[in-house]
PDB file of C-alpha atoms in Angstrom:
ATOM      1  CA  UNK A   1     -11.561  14.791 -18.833  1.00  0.00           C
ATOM      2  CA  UNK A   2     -10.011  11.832 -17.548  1.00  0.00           C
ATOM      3  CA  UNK A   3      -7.694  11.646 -20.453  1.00  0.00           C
ATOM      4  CA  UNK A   4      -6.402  15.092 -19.915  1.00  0.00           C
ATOM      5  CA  UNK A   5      -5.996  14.172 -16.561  1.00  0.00           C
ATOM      6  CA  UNK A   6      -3.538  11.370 -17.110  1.00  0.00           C
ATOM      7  CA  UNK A   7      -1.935  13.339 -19.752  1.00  0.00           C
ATOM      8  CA  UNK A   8      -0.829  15.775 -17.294  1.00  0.00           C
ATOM      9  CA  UNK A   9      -0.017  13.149 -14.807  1.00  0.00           C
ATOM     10  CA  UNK A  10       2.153  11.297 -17.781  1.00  0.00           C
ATOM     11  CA  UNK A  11       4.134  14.482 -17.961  1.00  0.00           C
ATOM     12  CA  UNK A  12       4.814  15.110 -14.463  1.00  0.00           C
ATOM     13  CA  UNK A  13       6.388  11.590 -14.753  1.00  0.00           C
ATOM     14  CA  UNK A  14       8.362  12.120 -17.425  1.00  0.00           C
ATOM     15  CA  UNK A  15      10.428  15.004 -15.652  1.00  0.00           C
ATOM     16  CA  UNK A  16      11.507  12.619 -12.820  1.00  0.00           C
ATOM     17  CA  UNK A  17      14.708  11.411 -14.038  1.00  0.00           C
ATOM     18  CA  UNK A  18      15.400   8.170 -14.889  1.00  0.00           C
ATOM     19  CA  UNK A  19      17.777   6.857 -12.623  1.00  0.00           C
ATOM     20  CA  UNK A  20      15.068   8.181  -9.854  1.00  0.00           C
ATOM     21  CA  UNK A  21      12.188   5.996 -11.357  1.00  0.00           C
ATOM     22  CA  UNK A  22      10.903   2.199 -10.514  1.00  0.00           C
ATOM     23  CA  UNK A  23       8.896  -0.349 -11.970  1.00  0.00           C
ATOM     24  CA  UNK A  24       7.165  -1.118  -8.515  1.00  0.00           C
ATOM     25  CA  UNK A  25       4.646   0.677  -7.045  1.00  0.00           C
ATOM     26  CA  UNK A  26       6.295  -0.524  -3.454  1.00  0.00           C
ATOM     27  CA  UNK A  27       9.652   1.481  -3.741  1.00  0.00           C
ATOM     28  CA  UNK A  28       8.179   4.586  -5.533  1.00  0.00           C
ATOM     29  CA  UNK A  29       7.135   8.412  -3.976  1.00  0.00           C
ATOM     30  CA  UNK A  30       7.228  11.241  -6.148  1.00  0.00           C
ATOM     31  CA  UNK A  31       7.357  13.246  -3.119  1.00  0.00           C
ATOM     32  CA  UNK A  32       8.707  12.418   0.101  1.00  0.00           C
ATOM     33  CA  UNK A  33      11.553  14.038   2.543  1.00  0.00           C
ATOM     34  CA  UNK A  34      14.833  11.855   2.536  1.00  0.00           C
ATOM     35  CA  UNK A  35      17.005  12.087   5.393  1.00  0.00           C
ATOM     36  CA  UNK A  36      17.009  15.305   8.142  1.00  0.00           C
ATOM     37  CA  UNK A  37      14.967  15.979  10.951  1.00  0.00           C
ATOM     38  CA  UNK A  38      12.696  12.845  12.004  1.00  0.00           C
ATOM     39  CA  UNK A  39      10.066  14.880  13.469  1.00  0.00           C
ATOM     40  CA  UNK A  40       6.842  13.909  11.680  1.00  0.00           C
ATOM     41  CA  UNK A  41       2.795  14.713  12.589  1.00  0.00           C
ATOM     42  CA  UNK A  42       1.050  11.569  11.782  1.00  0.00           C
ATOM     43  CA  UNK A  43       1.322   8.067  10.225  1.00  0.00           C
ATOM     44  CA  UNK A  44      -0.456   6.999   6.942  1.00  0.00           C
ATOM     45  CA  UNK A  45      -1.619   3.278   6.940  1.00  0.00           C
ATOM     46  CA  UNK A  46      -1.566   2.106   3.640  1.00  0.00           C
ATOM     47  CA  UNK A  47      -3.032  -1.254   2.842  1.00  0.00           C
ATOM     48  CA  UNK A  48      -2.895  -2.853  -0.470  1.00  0.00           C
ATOM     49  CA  UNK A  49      -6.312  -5.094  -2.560  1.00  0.00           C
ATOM     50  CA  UNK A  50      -3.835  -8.007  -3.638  1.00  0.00           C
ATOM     51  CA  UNK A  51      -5.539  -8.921  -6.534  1.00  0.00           C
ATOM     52  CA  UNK A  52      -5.487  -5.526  -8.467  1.00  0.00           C
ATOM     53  CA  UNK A  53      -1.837  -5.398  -7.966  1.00  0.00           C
ATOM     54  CA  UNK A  54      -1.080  -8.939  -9.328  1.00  0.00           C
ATOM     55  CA  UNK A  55      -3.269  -7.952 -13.000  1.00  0.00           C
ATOM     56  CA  UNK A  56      -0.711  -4.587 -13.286  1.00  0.00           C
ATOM     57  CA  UNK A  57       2.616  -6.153 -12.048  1.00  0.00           C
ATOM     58  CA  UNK A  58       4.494  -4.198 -14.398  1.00  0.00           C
ATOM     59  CA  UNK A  59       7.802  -6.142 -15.160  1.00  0.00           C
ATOM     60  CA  UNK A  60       7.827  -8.686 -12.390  1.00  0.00           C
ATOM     61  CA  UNK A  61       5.960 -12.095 -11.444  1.00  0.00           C
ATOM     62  CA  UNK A  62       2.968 -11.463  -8.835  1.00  0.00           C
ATOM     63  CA  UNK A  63       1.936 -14.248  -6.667  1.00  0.00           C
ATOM     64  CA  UNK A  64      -1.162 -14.430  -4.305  1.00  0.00           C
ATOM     65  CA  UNK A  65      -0.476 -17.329  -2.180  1.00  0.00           C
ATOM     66  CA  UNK A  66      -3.482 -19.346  -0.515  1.00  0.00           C
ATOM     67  CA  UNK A  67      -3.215 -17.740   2.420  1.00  0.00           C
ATOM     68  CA  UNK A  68      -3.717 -14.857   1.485  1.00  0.00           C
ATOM     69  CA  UNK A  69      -7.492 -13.906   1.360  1.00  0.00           C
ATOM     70  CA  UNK A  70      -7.618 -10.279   2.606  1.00  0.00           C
ATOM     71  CA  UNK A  71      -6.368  -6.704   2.278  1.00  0.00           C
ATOM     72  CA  UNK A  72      -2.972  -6.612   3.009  1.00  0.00           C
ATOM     73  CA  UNK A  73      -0.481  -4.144   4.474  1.00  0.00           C
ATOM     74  CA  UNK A  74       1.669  -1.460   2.018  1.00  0.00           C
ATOM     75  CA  UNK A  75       3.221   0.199   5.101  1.00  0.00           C
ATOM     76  CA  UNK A  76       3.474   2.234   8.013  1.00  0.00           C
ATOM     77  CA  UNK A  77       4.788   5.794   7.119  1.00  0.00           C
ATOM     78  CA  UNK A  78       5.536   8.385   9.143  1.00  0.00           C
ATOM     79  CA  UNK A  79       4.623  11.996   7.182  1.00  0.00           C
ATOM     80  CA  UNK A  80       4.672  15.542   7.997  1.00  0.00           C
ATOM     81  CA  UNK A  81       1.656  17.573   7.331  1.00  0.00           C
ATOM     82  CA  UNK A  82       3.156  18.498   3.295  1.00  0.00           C
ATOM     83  CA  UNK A  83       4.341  15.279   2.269  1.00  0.00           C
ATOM     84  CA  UNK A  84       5.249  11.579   2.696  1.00  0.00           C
ATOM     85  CA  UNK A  85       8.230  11.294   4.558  1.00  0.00           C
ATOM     86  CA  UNK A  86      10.795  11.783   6.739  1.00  0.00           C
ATOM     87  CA  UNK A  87      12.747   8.933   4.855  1.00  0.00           C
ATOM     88  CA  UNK A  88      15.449   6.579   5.695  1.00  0.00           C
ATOM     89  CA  UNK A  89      15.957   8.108   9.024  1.00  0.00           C
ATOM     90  CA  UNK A  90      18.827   5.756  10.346  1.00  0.00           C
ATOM     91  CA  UNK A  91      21.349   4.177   8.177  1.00  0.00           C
ATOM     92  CA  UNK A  92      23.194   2.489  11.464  1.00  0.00           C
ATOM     93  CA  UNK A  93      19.926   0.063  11.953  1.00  0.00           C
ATOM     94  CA  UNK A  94      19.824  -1.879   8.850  1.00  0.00           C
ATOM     95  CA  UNK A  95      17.295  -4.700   8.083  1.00  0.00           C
ATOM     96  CA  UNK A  96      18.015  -7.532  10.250  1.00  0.00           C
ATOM     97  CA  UNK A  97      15.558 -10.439   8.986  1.00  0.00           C
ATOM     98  CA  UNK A  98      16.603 -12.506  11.859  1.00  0.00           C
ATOM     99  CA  UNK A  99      14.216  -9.966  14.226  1.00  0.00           C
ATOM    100  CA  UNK A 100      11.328 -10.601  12.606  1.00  0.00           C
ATOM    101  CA  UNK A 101      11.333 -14.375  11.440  1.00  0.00           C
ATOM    102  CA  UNK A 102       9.069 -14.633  14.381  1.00  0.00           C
ATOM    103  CA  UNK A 103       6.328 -13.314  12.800  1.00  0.00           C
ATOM    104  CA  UNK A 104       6.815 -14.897   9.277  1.00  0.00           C
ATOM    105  CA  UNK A 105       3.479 -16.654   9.115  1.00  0.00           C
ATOM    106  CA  UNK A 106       1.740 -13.242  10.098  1.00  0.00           C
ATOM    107  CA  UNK A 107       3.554 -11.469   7.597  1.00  0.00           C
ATOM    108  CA  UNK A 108       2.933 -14.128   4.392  1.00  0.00           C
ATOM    109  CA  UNK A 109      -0.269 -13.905   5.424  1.00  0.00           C
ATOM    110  CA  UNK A 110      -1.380 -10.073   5.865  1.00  0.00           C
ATOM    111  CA  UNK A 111       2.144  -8.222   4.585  1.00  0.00           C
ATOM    112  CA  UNK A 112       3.792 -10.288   1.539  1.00  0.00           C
ATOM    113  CA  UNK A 113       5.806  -9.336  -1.170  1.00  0.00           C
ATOM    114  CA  UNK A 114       3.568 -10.306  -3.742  1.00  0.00           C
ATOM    115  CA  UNK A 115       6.765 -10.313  -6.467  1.00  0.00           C
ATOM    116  CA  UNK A 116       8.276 -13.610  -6.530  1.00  0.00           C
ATOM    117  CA  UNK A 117      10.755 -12.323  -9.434  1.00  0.00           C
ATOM    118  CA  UNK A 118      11.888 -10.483  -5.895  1.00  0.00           C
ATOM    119  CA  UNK A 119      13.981 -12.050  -3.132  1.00  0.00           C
ATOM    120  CA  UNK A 120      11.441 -12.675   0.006  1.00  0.00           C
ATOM    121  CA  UNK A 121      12.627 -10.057   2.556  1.00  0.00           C
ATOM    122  CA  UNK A 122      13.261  -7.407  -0.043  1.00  0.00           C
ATOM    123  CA  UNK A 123       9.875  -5.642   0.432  1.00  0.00           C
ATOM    124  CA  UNK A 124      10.327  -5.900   4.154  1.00  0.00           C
ATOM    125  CA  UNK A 125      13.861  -4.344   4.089  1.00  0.00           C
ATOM    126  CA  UNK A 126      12.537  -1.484   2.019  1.00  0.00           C
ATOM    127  CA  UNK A 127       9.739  -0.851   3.799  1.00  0.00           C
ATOM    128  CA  UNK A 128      11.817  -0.869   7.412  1.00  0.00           C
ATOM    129  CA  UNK A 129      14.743   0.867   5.987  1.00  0.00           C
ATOM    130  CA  UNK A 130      12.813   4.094   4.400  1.00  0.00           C
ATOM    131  CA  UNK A 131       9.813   4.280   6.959  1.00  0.00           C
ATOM    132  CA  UNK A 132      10.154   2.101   9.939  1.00  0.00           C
ATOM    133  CA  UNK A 133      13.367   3.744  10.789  1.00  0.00           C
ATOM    134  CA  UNK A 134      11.697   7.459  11.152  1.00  0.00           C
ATOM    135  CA  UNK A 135       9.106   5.800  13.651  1.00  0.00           C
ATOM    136  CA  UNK A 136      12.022   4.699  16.075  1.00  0.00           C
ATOM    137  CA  UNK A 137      10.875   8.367  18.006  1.00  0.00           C
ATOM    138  CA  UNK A 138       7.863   6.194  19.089  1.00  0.00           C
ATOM    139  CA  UNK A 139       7.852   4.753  22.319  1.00  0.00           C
ATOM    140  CA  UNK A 140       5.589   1.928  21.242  1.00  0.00           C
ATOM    141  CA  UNK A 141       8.576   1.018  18.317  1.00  0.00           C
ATOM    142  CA  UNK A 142      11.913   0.546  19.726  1.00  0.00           C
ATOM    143  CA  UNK A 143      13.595  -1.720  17.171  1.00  0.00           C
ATOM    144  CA  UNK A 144      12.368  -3.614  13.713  1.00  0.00           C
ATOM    145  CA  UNK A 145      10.230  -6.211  15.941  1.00  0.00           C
ATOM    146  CA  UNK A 146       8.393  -3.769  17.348  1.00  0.00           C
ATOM    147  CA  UNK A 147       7.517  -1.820  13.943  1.00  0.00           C
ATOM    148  CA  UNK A 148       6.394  -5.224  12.051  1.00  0.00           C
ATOM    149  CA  UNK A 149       4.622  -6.315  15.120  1.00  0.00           C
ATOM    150  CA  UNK A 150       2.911  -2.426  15.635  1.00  0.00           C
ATOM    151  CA  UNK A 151       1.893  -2.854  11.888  1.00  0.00           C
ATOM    152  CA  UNK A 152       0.382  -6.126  11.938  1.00  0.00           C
ATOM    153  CA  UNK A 153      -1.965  -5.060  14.926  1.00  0.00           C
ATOM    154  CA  UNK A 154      -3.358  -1.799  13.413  1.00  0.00           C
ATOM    155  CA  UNK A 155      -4.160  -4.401  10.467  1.00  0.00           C
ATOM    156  CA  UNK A 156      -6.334  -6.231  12.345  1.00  0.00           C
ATOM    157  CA  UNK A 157      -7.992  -3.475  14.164  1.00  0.00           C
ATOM    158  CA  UNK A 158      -8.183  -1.381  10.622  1.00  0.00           C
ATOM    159  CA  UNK A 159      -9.633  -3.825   8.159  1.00  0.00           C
ATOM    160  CA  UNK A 160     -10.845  -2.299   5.407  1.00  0.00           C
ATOM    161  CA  UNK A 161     -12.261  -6.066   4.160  1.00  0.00           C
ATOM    162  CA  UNK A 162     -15.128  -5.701   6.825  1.00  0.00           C
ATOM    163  CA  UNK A 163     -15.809  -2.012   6.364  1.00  0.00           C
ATOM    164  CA  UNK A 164     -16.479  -2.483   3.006  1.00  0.00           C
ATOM    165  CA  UNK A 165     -18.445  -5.759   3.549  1.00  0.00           C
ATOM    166  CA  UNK A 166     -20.780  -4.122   5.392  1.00  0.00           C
ATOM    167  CA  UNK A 167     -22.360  -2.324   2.601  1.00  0.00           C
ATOM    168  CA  UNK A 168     -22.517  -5.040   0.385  1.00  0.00           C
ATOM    169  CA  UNK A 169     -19.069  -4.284  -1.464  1.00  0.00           C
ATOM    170  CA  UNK A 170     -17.171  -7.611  -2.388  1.00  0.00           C
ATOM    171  CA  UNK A 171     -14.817  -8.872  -4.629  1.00  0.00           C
ATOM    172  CA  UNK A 172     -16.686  -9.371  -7.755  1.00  0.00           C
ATOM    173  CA  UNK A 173     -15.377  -9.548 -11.307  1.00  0.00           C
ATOM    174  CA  UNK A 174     -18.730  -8.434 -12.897  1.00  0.00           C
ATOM    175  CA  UNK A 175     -20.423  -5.762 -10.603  1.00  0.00           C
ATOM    176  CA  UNK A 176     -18.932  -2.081 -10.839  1.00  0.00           C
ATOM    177  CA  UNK A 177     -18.931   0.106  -7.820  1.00  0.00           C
ATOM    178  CA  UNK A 178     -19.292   3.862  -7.131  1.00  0.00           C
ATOM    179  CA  UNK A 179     -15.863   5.639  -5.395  1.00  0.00           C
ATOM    180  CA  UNK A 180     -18.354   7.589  -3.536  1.00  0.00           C
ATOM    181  CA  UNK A 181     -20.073   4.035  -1.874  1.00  0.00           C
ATOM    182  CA  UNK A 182     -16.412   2.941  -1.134  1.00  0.00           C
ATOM    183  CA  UNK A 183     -16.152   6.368   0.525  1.00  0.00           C
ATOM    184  CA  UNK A 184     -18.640   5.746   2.470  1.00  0.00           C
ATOM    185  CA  UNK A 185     -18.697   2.470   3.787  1.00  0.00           C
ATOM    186  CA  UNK A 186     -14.545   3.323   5.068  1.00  0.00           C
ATOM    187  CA  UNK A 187     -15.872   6.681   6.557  1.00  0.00           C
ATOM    188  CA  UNK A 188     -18.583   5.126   7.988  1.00  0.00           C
ATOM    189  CA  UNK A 189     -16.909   2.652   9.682  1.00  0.00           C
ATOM    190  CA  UNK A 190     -13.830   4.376  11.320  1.00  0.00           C
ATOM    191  CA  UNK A 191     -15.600   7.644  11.298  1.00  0.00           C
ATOM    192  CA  UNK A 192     -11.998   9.233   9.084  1.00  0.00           C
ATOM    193  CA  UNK A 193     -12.136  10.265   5.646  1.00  0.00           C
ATOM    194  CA  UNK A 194      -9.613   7.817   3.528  1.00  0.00           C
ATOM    195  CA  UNK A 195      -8.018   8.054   0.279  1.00  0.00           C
ATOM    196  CA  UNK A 196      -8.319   5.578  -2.662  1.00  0.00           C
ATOM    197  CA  UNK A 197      -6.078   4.712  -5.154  1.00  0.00           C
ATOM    198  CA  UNK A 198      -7.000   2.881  -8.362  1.00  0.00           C
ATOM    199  CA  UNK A 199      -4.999   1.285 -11.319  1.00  0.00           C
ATOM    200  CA  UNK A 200      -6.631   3.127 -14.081  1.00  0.00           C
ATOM    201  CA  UNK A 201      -6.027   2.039 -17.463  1.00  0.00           C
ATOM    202  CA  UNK A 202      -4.721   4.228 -19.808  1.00  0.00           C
ATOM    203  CA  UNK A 203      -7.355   4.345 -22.808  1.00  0.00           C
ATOM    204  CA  UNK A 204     -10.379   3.607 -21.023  1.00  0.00           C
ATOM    205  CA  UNK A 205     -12.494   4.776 -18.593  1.00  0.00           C
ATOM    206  CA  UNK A 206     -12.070   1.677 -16.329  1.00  0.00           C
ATOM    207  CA  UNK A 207     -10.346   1.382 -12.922  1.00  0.00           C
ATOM    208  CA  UNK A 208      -9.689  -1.056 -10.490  1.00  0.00           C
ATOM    209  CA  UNK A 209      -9.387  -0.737  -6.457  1.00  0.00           C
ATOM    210  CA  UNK A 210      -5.847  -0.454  -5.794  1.00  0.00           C
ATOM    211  CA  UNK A 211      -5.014   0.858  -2.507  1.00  0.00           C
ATOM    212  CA  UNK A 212      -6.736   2.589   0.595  1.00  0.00           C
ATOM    213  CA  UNK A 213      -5.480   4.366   3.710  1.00  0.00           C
ATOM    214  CA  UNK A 214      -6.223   6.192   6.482  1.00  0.00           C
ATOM    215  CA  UNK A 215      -3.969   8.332   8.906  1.00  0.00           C
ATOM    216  CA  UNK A 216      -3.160   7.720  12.753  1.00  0.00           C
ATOM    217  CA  UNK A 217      -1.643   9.752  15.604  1.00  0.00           C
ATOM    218  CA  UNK A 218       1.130   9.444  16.975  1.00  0.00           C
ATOM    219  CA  UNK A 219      -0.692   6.851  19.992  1.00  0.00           C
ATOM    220  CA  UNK A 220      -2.415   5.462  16.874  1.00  0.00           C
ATOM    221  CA  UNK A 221      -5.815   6.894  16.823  1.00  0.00           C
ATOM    222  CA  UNK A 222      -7.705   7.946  13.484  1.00  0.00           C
ATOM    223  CA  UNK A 223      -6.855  10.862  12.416  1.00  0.00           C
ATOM    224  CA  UNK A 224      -7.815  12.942   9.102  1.00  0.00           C
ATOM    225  CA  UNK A 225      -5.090  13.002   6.684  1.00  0.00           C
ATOM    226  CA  UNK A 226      -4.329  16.574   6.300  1.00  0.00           C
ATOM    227  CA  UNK A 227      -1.769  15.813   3.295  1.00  0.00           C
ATOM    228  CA  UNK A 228      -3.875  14.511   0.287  1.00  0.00           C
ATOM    229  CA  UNK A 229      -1.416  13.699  -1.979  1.00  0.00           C
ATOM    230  CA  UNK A 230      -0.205  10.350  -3.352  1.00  0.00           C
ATOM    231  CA  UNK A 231       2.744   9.296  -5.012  1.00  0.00           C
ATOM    232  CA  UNK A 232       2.080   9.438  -8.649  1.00  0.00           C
ATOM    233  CA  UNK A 233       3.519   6.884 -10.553  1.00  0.00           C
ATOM    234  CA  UNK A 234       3.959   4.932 -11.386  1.00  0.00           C
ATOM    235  CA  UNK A 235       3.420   4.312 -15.243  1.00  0.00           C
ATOM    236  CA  UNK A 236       3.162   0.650 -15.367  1.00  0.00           C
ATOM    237  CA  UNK A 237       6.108  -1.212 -17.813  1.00  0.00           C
ATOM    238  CA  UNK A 238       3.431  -2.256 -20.197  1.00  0.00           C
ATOM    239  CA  UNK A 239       1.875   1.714 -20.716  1.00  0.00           C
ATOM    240  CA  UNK A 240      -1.803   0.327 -19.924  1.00  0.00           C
ATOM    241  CA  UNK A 241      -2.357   1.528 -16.616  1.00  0.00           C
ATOM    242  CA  UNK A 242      -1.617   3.941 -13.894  1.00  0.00           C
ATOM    243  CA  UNK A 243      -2.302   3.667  -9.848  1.00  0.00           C
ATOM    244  CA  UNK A 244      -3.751   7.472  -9.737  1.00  0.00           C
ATOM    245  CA  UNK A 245      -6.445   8.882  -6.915  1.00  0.00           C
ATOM    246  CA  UNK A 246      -9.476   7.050  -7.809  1.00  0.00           C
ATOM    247  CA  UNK A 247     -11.441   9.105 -10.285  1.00  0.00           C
ATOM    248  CA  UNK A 248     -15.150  10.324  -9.664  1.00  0.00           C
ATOM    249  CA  UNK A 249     -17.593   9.633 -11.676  1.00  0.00           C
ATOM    250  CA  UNK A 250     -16.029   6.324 -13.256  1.00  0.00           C
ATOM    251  CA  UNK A 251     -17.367   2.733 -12.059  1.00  0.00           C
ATOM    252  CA  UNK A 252     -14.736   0.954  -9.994  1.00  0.00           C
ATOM    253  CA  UNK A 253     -13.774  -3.003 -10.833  1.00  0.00           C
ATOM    254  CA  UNK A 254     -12.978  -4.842  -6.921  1.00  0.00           C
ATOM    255  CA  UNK A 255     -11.881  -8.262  -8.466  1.00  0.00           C
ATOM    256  CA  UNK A 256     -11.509 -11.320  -6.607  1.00  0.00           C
ATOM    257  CA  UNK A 257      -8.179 -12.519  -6.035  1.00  0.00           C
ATOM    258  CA  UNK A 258      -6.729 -15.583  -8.421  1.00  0.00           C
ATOM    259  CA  UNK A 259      -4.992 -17.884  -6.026  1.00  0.00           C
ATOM    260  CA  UNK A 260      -1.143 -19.199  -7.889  1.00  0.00           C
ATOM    261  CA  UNK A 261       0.595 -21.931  -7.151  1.00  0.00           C
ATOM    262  CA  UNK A 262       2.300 -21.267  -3.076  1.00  0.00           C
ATOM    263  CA  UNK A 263       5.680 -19.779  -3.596  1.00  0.00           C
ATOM    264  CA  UNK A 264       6.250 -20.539   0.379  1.00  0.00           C
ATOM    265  CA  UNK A 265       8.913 -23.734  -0.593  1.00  0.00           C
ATOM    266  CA  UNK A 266      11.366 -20.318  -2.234  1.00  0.00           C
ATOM    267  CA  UNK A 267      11.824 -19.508   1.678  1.00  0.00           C
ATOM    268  CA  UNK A 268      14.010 -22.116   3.783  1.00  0.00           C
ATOM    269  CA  UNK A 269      13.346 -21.630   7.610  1.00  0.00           C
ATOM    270  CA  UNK A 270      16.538 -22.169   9.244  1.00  0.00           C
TER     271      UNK A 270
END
């Protein structure tokens, strides 16, 4: 079944056009409202397991730095109740990396761009430019400070390291873990149901933690996510795996992250 199931999801990528498609699970959505009205009904909290993403990199050179030893942030979207988006809300406020330098360390640390083939800032820009923009209706976010600053905070308070801790799920690169444990322990601990995104490879029945999030109000409370759906995509360069909704019924891999060489000395402070 789970064959058929990423045959059909195969397909659906194929009809996306080319020129529409990327090799990086950070600047894809299948689905998402560009531009228009920047009214949205909730904000999905994405965060992203490091290590899974660094063995499917696709075409570019993944890095874990030292610091890094946690769950780290995808991004802070704001979504209407049928999709991901609005998108790229405000053209006239581009990235300024100046604003945030101030919270470098915090962002190496719990919100890198794990691609070192990519400039530093680039996954920063993209994710300010196409999301943090539509949040600007916030009071809380005024400008690109506040929306990296915001983020970092509901990291902290919306760990999903400890959650999962709690029921005895850790990194491990020999025990296999039930979706519906991982379920659980999120549900269990902030009391929302999340969603869970694997990399699953594509001739196997194996899959690897990927991704998790959970939904907030508008005052950032827990919310349920009323709009399921995730990006699909995402073909990796090599054709071994995809990042799909993690499957039922098929043990989950949660590997512990392999620390590289810092890439910190690419990044000049001025």
């Amino acid at each position: 079944m789970l064959k058929y199931n990423l045959l059909a999801i195969s397909l659906l990528w194929l009809i996306v056009p080319s020129d529409q498609r990327s090799n990086s699970f950070y600047f894809n959505s299948l689905k998402t409202s560009v531009g228009g009205p920047t009214d949205f009904d909730y904000l999905i909290f994405r965060q992203i397991w490091p290590a899974s993403s660094c063995m499917f990199p696709g075409p570019n050179t993944c890095t874990i730095d030292p610091v890094i030893s946690t769950w780290v942030v995808h991004g802070l979207w704001p979504s209407i109740k049928t999709e991901i988006g609005p998108s790229f809300c405000n053209k006239s406020v581009p990235f300024d990396f100046g604003t945030v330098k101030w919270l470098l360390p915090e962002l190496l640390q719990y919100w890198p761009n794990l691609y070192t083939n990519t400039p530093l800032e680039s996954f920063w820009k993209h994710e300010w430019e196409k999301h943090g923009t539509c949040a600007l209706t916030l009071p809380q976010i005024q400008d690109q400070s506040d929306y990296f600053n915001v983020t970092l905070g509901l990291r902290n308070k919306f760990d999903f390291g400890p959650a999962l801790k709690k029921l005895n799920i850790e990194p491990d690169d020999k025990l296999l873990y039930d979706l519906d444990k991982i379920k659980y322990a999120i549900r269990n601990y902030f009391r929302v149901e999340p969603m869970i995104v694997c990399y699953v490879l594509k001739d196997s029945d194996v899959q690897y933690l990927s991704q998790m999030q959970v939904c907030l109000s508008k005052d950032f409370q827990l919310v349920d996510c009323e709009f399921k759906a995730i990006e699909l995509a995402k073909i990796a360069i090599d054709n071994k795996a995809q990042e799909i909704q993690c499957q039922p019924g098929i043990p989950i891999h949660y590997p512990t992250i392999k620390y590289t060489k810092s890439q910190l000395f690419k990044f000049k402070q001025n």
